[in-house]
mmCIF file of C-alpha atoms and ligand atoms in Angstrom:
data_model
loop_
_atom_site.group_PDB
_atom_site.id
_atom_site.type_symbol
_atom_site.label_atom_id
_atom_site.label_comp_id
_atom_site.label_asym_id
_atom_site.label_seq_id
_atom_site.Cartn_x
_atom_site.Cartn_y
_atom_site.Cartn_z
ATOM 1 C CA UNK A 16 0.000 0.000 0.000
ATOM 2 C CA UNK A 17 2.641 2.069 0.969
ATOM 3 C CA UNK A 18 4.354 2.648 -2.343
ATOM 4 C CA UNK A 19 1.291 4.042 -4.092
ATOM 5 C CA UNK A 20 0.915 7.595 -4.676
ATOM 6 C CA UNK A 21 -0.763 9.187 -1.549
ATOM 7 C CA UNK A 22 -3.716 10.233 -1.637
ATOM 8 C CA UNK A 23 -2.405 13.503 0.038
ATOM 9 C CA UNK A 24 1.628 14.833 1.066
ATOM 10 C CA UNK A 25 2.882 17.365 2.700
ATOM 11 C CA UNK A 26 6.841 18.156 2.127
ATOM 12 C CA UNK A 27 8.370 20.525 4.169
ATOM 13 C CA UNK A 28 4.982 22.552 5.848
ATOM 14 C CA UNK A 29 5.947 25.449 7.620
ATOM 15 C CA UNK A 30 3.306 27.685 9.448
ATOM 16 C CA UNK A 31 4.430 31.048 11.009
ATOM 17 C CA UNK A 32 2.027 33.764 12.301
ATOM 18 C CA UNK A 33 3.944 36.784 12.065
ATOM 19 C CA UNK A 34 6.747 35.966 14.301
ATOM 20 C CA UNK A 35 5.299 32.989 15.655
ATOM 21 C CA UNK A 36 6.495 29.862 14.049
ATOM 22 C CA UNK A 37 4.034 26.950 14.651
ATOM 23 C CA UNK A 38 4.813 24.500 12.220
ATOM 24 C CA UNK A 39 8.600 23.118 11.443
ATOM 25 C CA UNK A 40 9.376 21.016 8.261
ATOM 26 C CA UNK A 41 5.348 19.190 8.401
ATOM 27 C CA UNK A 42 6.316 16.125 6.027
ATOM 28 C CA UNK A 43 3.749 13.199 5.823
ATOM 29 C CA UNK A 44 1.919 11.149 3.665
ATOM 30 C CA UNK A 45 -1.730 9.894 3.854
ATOM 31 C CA UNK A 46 -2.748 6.869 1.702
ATOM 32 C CA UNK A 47 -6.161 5.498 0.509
ATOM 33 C CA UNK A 48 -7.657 3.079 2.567
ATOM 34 C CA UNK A 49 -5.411 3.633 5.973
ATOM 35 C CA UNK A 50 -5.447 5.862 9.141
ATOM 36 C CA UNK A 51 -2.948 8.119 9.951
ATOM 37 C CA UNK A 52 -2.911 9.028 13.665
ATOM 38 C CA UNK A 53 -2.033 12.222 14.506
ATOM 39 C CA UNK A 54 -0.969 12.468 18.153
ATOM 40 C CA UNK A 55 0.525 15.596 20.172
ATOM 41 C CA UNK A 56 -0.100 16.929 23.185
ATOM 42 C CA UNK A 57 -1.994 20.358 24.000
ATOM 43 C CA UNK A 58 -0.131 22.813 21.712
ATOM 44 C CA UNK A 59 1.644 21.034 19.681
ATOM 45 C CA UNK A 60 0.256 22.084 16.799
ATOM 46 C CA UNK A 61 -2.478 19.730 15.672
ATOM 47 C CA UNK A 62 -5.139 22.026 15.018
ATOM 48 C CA UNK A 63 -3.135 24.288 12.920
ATOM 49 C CA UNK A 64 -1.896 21.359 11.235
ATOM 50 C CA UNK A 65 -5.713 20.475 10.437
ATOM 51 C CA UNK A 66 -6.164 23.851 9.534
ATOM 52 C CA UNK A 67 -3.669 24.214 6.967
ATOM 53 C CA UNK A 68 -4.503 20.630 5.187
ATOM 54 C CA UNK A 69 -8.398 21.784 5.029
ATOM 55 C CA UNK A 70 -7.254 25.470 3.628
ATOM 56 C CA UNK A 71 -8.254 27.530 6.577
ATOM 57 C CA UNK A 72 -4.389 28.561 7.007
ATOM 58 C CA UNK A 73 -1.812 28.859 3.758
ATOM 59 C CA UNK A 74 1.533 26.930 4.479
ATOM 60 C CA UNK A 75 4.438 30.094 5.135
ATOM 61 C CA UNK A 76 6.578 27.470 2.982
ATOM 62 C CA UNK A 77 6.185 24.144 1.627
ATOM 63 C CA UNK A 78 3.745 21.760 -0.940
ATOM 64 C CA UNK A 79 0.891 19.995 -0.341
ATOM 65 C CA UNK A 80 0.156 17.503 -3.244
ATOM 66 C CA UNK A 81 -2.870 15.515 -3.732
ATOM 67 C CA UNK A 82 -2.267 12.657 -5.885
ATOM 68 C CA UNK A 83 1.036 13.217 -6.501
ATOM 69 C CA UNK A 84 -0.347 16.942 -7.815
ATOM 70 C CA UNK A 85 0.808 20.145 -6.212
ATOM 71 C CA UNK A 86 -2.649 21.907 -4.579
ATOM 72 C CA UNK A 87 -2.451 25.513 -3.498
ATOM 73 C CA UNK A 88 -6.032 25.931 -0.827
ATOM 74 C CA UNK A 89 -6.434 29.672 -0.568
ATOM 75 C CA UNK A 90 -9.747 29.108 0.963
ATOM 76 C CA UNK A 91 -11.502 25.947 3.247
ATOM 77 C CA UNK A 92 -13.718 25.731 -0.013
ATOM 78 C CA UNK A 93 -10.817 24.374 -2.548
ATOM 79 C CA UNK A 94 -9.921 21.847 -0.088
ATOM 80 C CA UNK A 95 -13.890 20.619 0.338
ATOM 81 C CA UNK A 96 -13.993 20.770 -3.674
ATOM 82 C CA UNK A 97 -10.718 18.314 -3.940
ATOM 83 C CA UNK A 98 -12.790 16.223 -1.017
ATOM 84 C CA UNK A 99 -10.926 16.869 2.290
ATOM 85 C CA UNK A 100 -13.538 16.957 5.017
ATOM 86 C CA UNK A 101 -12.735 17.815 8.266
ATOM 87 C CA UNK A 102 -14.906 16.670 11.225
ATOM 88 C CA UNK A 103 -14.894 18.397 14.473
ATOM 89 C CA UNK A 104 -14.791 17.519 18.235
ATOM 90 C CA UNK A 105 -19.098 17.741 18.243
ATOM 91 C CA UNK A 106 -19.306 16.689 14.935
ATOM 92 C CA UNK A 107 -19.775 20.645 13.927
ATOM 93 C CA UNK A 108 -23.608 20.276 13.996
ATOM 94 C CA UNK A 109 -26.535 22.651 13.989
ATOM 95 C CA UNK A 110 -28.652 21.389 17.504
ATOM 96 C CA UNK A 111 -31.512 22.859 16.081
ATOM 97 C CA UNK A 112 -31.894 21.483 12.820
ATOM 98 C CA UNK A 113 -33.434 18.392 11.362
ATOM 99 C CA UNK A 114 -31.035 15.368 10.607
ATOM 100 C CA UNK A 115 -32.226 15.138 7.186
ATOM 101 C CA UNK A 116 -31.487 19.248 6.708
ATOM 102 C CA UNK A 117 -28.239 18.862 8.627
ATOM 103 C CA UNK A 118 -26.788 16.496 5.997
ATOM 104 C CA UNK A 119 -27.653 18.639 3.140
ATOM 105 C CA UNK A 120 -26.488 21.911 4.328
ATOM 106 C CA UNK A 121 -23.804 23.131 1.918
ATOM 107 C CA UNK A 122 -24.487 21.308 -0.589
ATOM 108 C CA UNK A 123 -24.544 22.792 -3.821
ATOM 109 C CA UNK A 124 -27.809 22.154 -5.643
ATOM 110 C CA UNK A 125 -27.024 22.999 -8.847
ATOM 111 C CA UNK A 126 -24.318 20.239 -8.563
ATOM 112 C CA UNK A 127 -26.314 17.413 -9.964
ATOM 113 C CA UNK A 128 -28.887 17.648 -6.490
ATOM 114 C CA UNK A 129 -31.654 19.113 -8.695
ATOM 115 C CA UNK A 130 -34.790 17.580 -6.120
ATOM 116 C CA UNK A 131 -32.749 20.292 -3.586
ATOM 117 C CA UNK A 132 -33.191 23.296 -5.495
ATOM 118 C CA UNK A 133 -36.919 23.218 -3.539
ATOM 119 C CA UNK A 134 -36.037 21.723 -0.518
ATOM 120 C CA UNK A 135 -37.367 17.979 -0.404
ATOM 121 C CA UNK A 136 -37.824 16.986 2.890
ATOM 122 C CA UNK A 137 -38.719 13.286 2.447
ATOM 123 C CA UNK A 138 -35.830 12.402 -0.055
ATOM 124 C CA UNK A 139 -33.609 14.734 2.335
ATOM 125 C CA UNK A 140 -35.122 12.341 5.253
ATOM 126 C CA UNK A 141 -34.447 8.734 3.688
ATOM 127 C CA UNK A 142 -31.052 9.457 1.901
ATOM 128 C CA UNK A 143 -30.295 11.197 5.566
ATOM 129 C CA UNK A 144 -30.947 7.968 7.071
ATOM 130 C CA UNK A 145 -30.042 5.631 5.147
ATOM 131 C CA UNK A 146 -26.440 6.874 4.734
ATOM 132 C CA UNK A 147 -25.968 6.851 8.314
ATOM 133 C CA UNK A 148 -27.493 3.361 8.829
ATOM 134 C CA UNK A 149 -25.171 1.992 6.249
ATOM 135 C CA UNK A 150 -22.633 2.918 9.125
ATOM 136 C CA UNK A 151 -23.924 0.355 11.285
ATOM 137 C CA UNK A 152 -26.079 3.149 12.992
ATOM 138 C CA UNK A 153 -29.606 1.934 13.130
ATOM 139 C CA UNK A 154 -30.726 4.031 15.995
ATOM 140 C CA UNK A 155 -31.405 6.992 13.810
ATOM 141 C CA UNK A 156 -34.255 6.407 11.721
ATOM 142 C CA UNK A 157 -36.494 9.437 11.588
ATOM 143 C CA UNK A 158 -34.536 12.415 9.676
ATOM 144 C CA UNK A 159 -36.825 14.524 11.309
ATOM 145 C CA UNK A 160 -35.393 14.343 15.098
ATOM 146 C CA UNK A 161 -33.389 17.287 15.693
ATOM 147 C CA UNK A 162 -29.834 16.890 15.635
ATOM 148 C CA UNK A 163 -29.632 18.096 18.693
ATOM 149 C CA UNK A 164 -30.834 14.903 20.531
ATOM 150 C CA UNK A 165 -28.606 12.854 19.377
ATOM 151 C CA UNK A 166 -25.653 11.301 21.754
ATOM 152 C CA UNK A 167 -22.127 12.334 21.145
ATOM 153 C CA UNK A 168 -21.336 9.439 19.255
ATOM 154 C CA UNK A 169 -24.168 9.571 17.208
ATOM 155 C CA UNK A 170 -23.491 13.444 15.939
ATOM 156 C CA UNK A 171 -19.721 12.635 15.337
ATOM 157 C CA UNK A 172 -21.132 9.278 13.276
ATOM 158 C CA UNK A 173 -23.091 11.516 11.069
ATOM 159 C CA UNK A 174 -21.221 13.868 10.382
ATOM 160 C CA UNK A 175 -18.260 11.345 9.586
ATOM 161 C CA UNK A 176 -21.542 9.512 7.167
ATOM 162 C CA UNK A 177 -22.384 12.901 5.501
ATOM 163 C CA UNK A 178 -18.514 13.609 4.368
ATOM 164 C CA UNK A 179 -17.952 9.603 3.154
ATOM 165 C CA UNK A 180 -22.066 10.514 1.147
ATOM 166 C CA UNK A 181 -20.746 13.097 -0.286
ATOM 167 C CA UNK A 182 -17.546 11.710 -1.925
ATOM 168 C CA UNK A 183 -14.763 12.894 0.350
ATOM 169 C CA UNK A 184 -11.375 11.122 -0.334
ATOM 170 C CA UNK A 185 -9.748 12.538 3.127
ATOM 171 C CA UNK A 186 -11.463 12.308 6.336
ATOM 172 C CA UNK A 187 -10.035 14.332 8.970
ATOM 173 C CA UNK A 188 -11.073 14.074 12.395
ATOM 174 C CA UNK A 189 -9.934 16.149 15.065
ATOM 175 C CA UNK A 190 -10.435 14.446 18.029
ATOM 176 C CA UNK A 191 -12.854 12.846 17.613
ATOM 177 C CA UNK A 192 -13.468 10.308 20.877
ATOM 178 C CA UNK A 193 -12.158 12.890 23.547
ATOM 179 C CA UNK A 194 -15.486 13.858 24.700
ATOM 180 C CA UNK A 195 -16.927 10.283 24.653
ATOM 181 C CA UNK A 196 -17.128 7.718 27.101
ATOM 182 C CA UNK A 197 -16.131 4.032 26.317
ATOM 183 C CA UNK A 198 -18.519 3.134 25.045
ATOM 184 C CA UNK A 199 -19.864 5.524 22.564
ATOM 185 C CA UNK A 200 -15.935 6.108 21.958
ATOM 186 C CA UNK A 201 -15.821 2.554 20.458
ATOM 187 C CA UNK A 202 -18.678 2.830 18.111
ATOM 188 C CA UNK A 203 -16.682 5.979 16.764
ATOM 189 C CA UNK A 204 -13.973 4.173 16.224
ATOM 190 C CA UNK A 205 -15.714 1.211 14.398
ATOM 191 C CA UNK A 206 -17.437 4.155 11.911
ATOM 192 C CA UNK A 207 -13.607 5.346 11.303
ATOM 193 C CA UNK A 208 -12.753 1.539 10.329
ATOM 194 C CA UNK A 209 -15.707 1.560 8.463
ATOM 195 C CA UNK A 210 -14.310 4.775 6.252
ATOM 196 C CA UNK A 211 -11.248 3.218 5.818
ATOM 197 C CA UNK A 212 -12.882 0.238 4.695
ATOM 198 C CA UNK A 213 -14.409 2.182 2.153
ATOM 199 C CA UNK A 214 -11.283 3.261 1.069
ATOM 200 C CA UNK A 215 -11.149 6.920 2.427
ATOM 201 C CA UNK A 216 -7.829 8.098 3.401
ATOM 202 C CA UNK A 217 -8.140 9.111 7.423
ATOM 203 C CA UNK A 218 -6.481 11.643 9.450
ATOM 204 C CA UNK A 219 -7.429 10.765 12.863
ATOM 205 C CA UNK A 220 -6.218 13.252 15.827
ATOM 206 C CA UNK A 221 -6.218 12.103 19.306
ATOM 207 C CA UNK A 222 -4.010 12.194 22.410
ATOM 208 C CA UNK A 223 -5.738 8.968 23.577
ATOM 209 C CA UNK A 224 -3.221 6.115 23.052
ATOM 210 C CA UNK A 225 -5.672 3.503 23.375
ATOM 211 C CA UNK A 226 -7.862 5.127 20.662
ATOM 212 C CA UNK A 227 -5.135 5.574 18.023
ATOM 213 C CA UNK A 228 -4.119 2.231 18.244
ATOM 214 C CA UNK A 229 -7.710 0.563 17.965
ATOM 215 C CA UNK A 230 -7.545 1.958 14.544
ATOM 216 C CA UNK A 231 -4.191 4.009 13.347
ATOM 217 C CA UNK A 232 -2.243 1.907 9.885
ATOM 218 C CA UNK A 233 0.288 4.879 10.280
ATOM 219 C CA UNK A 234 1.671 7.050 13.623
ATOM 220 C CA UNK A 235 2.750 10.533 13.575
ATOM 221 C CA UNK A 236 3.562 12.337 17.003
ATOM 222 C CA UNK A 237 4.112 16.599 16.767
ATOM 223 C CA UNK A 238 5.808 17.981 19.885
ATOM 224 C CA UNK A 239 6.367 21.880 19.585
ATOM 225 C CA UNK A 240 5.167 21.668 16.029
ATOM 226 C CA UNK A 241 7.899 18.967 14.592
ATOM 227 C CA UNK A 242 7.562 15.595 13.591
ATOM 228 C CA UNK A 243 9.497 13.952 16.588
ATOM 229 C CA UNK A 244 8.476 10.714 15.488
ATOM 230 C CA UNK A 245 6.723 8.767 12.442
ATOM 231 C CA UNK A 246 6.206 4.880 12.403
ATOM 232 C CA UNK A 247 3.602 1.877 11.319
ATOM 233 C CA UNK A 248 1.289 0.154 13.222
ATOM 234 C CA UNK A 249 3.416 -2.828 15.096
ATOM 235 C CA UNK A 250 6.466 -0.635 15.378
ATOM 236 C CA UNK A 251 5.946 1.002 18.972
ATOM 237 C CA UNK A 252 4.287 -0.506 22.041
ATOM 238 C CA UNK A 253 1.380 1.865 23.926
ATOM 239 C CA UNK A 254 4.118 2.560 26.323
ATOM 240 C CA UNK A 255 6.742 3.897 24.314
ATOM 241 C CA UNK A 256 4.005 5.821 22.066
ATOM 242 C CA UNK A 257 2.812 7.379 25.697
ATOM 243 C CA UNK A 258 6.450 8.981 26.361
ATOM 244 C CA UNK A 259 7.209 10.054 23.072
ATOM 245 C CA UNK A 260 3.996 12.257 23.336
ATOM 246 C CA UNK A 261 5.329 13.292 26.663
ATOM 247 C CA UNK A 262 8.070 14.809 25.003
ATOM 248 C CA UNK A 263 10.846 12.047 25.438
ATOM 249 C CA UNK A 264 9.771 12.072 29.380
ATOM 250 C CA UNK A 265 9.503 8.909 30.826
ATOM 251 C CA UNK A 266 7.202 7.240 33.132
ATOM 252 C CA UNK A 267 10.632 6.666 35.230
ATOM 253 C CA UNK A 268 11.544 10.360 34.946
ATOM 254 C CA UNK A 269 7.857 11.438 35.978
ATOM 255 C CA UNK A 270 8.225 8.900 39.091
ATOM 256 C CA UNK A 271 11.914 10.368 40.241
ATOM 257 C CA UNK A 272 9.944 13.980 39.947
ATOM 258 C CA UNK A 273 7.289 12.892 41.887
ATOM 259 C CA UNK A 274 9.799 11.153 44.557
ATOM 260 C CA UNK A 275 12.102 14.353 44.426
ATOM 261 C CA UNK A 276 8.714 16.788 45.366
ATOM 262 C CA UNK A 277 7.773 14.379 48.138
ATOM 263 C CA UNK A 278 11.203 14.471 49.425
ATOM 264 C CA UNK A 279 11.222 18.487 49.750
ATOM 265 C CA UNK A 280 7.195 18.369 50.820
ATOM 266 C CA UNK A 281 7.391 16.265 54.084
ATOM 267 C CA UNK A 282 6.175 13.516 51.678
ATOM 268 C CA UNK A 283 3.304 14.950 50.699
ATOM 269 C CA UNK A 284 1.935 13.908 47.012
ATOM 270 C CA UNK A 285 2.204 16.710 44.322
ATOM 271 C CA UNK A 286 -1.367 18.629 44.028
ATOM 272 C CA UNK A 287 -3.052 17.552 41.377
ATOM 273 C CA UNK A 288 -2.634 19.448 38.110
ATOM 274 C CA UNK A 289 -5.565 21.750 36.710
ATOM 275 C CA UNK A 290 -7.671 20.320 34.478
HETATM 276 N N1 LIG B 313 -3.622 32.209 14.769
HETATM 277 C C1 LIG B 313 -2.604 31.994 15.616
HETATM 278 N N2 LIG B 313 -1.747 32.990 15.930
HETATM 279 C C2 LIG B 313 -0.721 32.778 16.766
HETATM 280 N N3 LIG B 313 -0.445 31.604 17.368
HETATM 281 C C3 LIG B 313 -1.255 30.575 17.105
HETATM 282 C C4 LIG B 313 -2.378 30.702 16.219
HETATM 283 N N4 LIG B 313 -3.008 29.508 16.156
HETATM 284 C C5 LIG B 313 -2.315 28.672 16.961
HETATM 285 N N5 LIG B 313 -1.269 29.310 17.528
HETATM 286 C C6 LIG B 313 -0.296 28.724 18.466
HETATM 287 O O1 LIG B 313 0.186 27.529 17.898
HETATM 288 C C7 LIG B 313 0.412 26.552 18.898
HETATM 289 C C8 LIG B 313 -0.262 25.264 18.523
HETATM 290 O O2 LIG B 313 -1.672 25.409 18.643
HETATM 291 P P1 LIG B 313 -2.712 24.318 18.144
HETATM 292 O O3 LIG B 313 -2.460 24.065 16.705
HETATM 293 O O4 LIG B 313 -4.078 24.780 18.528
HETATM 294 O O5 LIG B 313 -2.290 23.048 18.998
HETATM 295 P P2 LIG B 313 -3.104 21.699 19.361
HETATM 296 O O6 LIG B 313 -4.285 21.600 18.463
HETATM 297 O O7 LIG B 313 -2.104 20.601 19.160
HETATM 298 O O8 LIG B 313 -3.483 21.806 20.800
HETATM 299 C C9 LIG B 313 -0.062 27.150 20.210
HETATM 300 O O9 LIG B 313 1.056 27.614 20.920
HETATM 301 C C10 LIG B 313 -0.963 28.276 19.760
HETATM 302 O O10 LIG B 313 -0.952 29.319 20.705
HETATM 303 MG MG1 LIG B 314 -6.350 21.306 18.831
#
């Protein structure tokens, strides 16, 4: 898989803003059909990394090819009309809109959607559904309940069904499962296997370990805006994925800080950090 042409590259990304440099040297490749995991700690530049792939932000230096092409995204639009979607922590929803006019918000309707041009609530309604349920999500079945009722999960799973409907090649997610509890964590993570099954190319941003390797092909970790560390599913147990995104600080190093505060507090534990 790895030798094809990726679906989408980025050689030597740089992002500045004004005198703050954000991104170093960005270089990574995403291929059809596998998930890249994107992991970094608060800060390290994730979002802006997002940001720039989906046009939001133009690269200070560097490419970004699609299929082998150089693109130039001066706005989010060109990246949505070479199909990059980007999906965010709440699945960017309207609460107060209808599932079936959720999914067609957007959406051109001169582009082949000519039922649209006069809203058709019905059609709206089944294709709504149905596109989701092909996702394994049967509990939505009336494109009429307000998005707004729906569980975390079940937001972030339509959103990721609306972007896969409407022919995106590159899914990115930005974290996607931190709001979720376990269990409606895992049925995210079954509708990303589900895209990549499809063949979608994934970009799927977490800091939770456990989550990137339930579904990750491919492992990037930013610290301080670099690539400190790029490898294949296999390559790196949770452990040693867990201090690299600590910055190269080990679990030992975080237990002789620990043991060095008690020793200076009358053994008293370390407060607990914000959070
Ligand atoms: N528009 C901006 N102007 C200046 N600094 C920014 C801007 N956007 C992000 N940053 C800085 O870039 C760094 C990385 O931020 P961000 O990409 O949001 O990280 P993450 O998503 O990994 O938490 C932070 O230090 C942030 O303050
Ligand atoms: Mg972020």
């Amino acid at each position: 898989m790895s030798d094809k042409t990726p679906v989408l590259e980025l050689r030597k990304v740089d992002k500045s803003f004004g005198p703050i440099d954000v991104l170093h040297e960005i270089s990574l490749k995403v291929h059809a059909g596998e998930v890249l995991c994107l992991l970094g700690d608060n800060g390290a530049g994730k979002s802006t990394l997002i940001r720039t792939l989906a046009g939001v932000h133009v690269p200070t230096r560097g490419q970004i090819l699609m299929d082998g092409q150089e693109v130039v995204f001066g706005k989010p639009k060109d990246a949505a009309d070479r199909g990059i979607a980007t999906v965010h922590q709440f699945g960017g929803t309207f609460p107060l809109m209808s599932i079936g006019r959720s999914f067609f918000v957007g959406v051109e309707p001169t582009k082949g959607w000519g039922p649209f041009k006069v809203f058709d609530r019905e059609t709206a309604n089944a294709i709504a559904v149905k596109a989701v349920q092909s996702f394994g999500i049967t509990r939505i079945d009336d494109g009429d309940r307000l998005v707004g009722g729906l569980s975390g999960g079940e937001r972030q799973s339509l959103a990721i069904a609306r972007a896969v409907h409407f022919g995106a090649k590159v899914l990115i997610l930005d974290e996607p499962t931190a709001a979720l509890g376990v269990k409606q964590a895992a049925h995210v993570l079954r509708i990303v296997n589900e895209a990549k099954r499809r063949g979608l190319a994934v970009i799927f941003i977490t800091h939770q370990v456990m989550h990137a390797m339930a579904v990750g092909d491919h492992f990037a970790v930013l610290i301080r805006g670099a690539i400190a560390a790029d490898f294949r599913k296999g390559e790196k147990t949770r452990e040693e994925i867990t201090d690299l995104m600590a910055g190269g600080e080990t679990m030992a190093d975080l237990e002789t800080t620990i043991e060095g505060y008690m020793d200076t507090h009358q053994g008293h534990p370390p407060p607990s950090p914000a959070p």
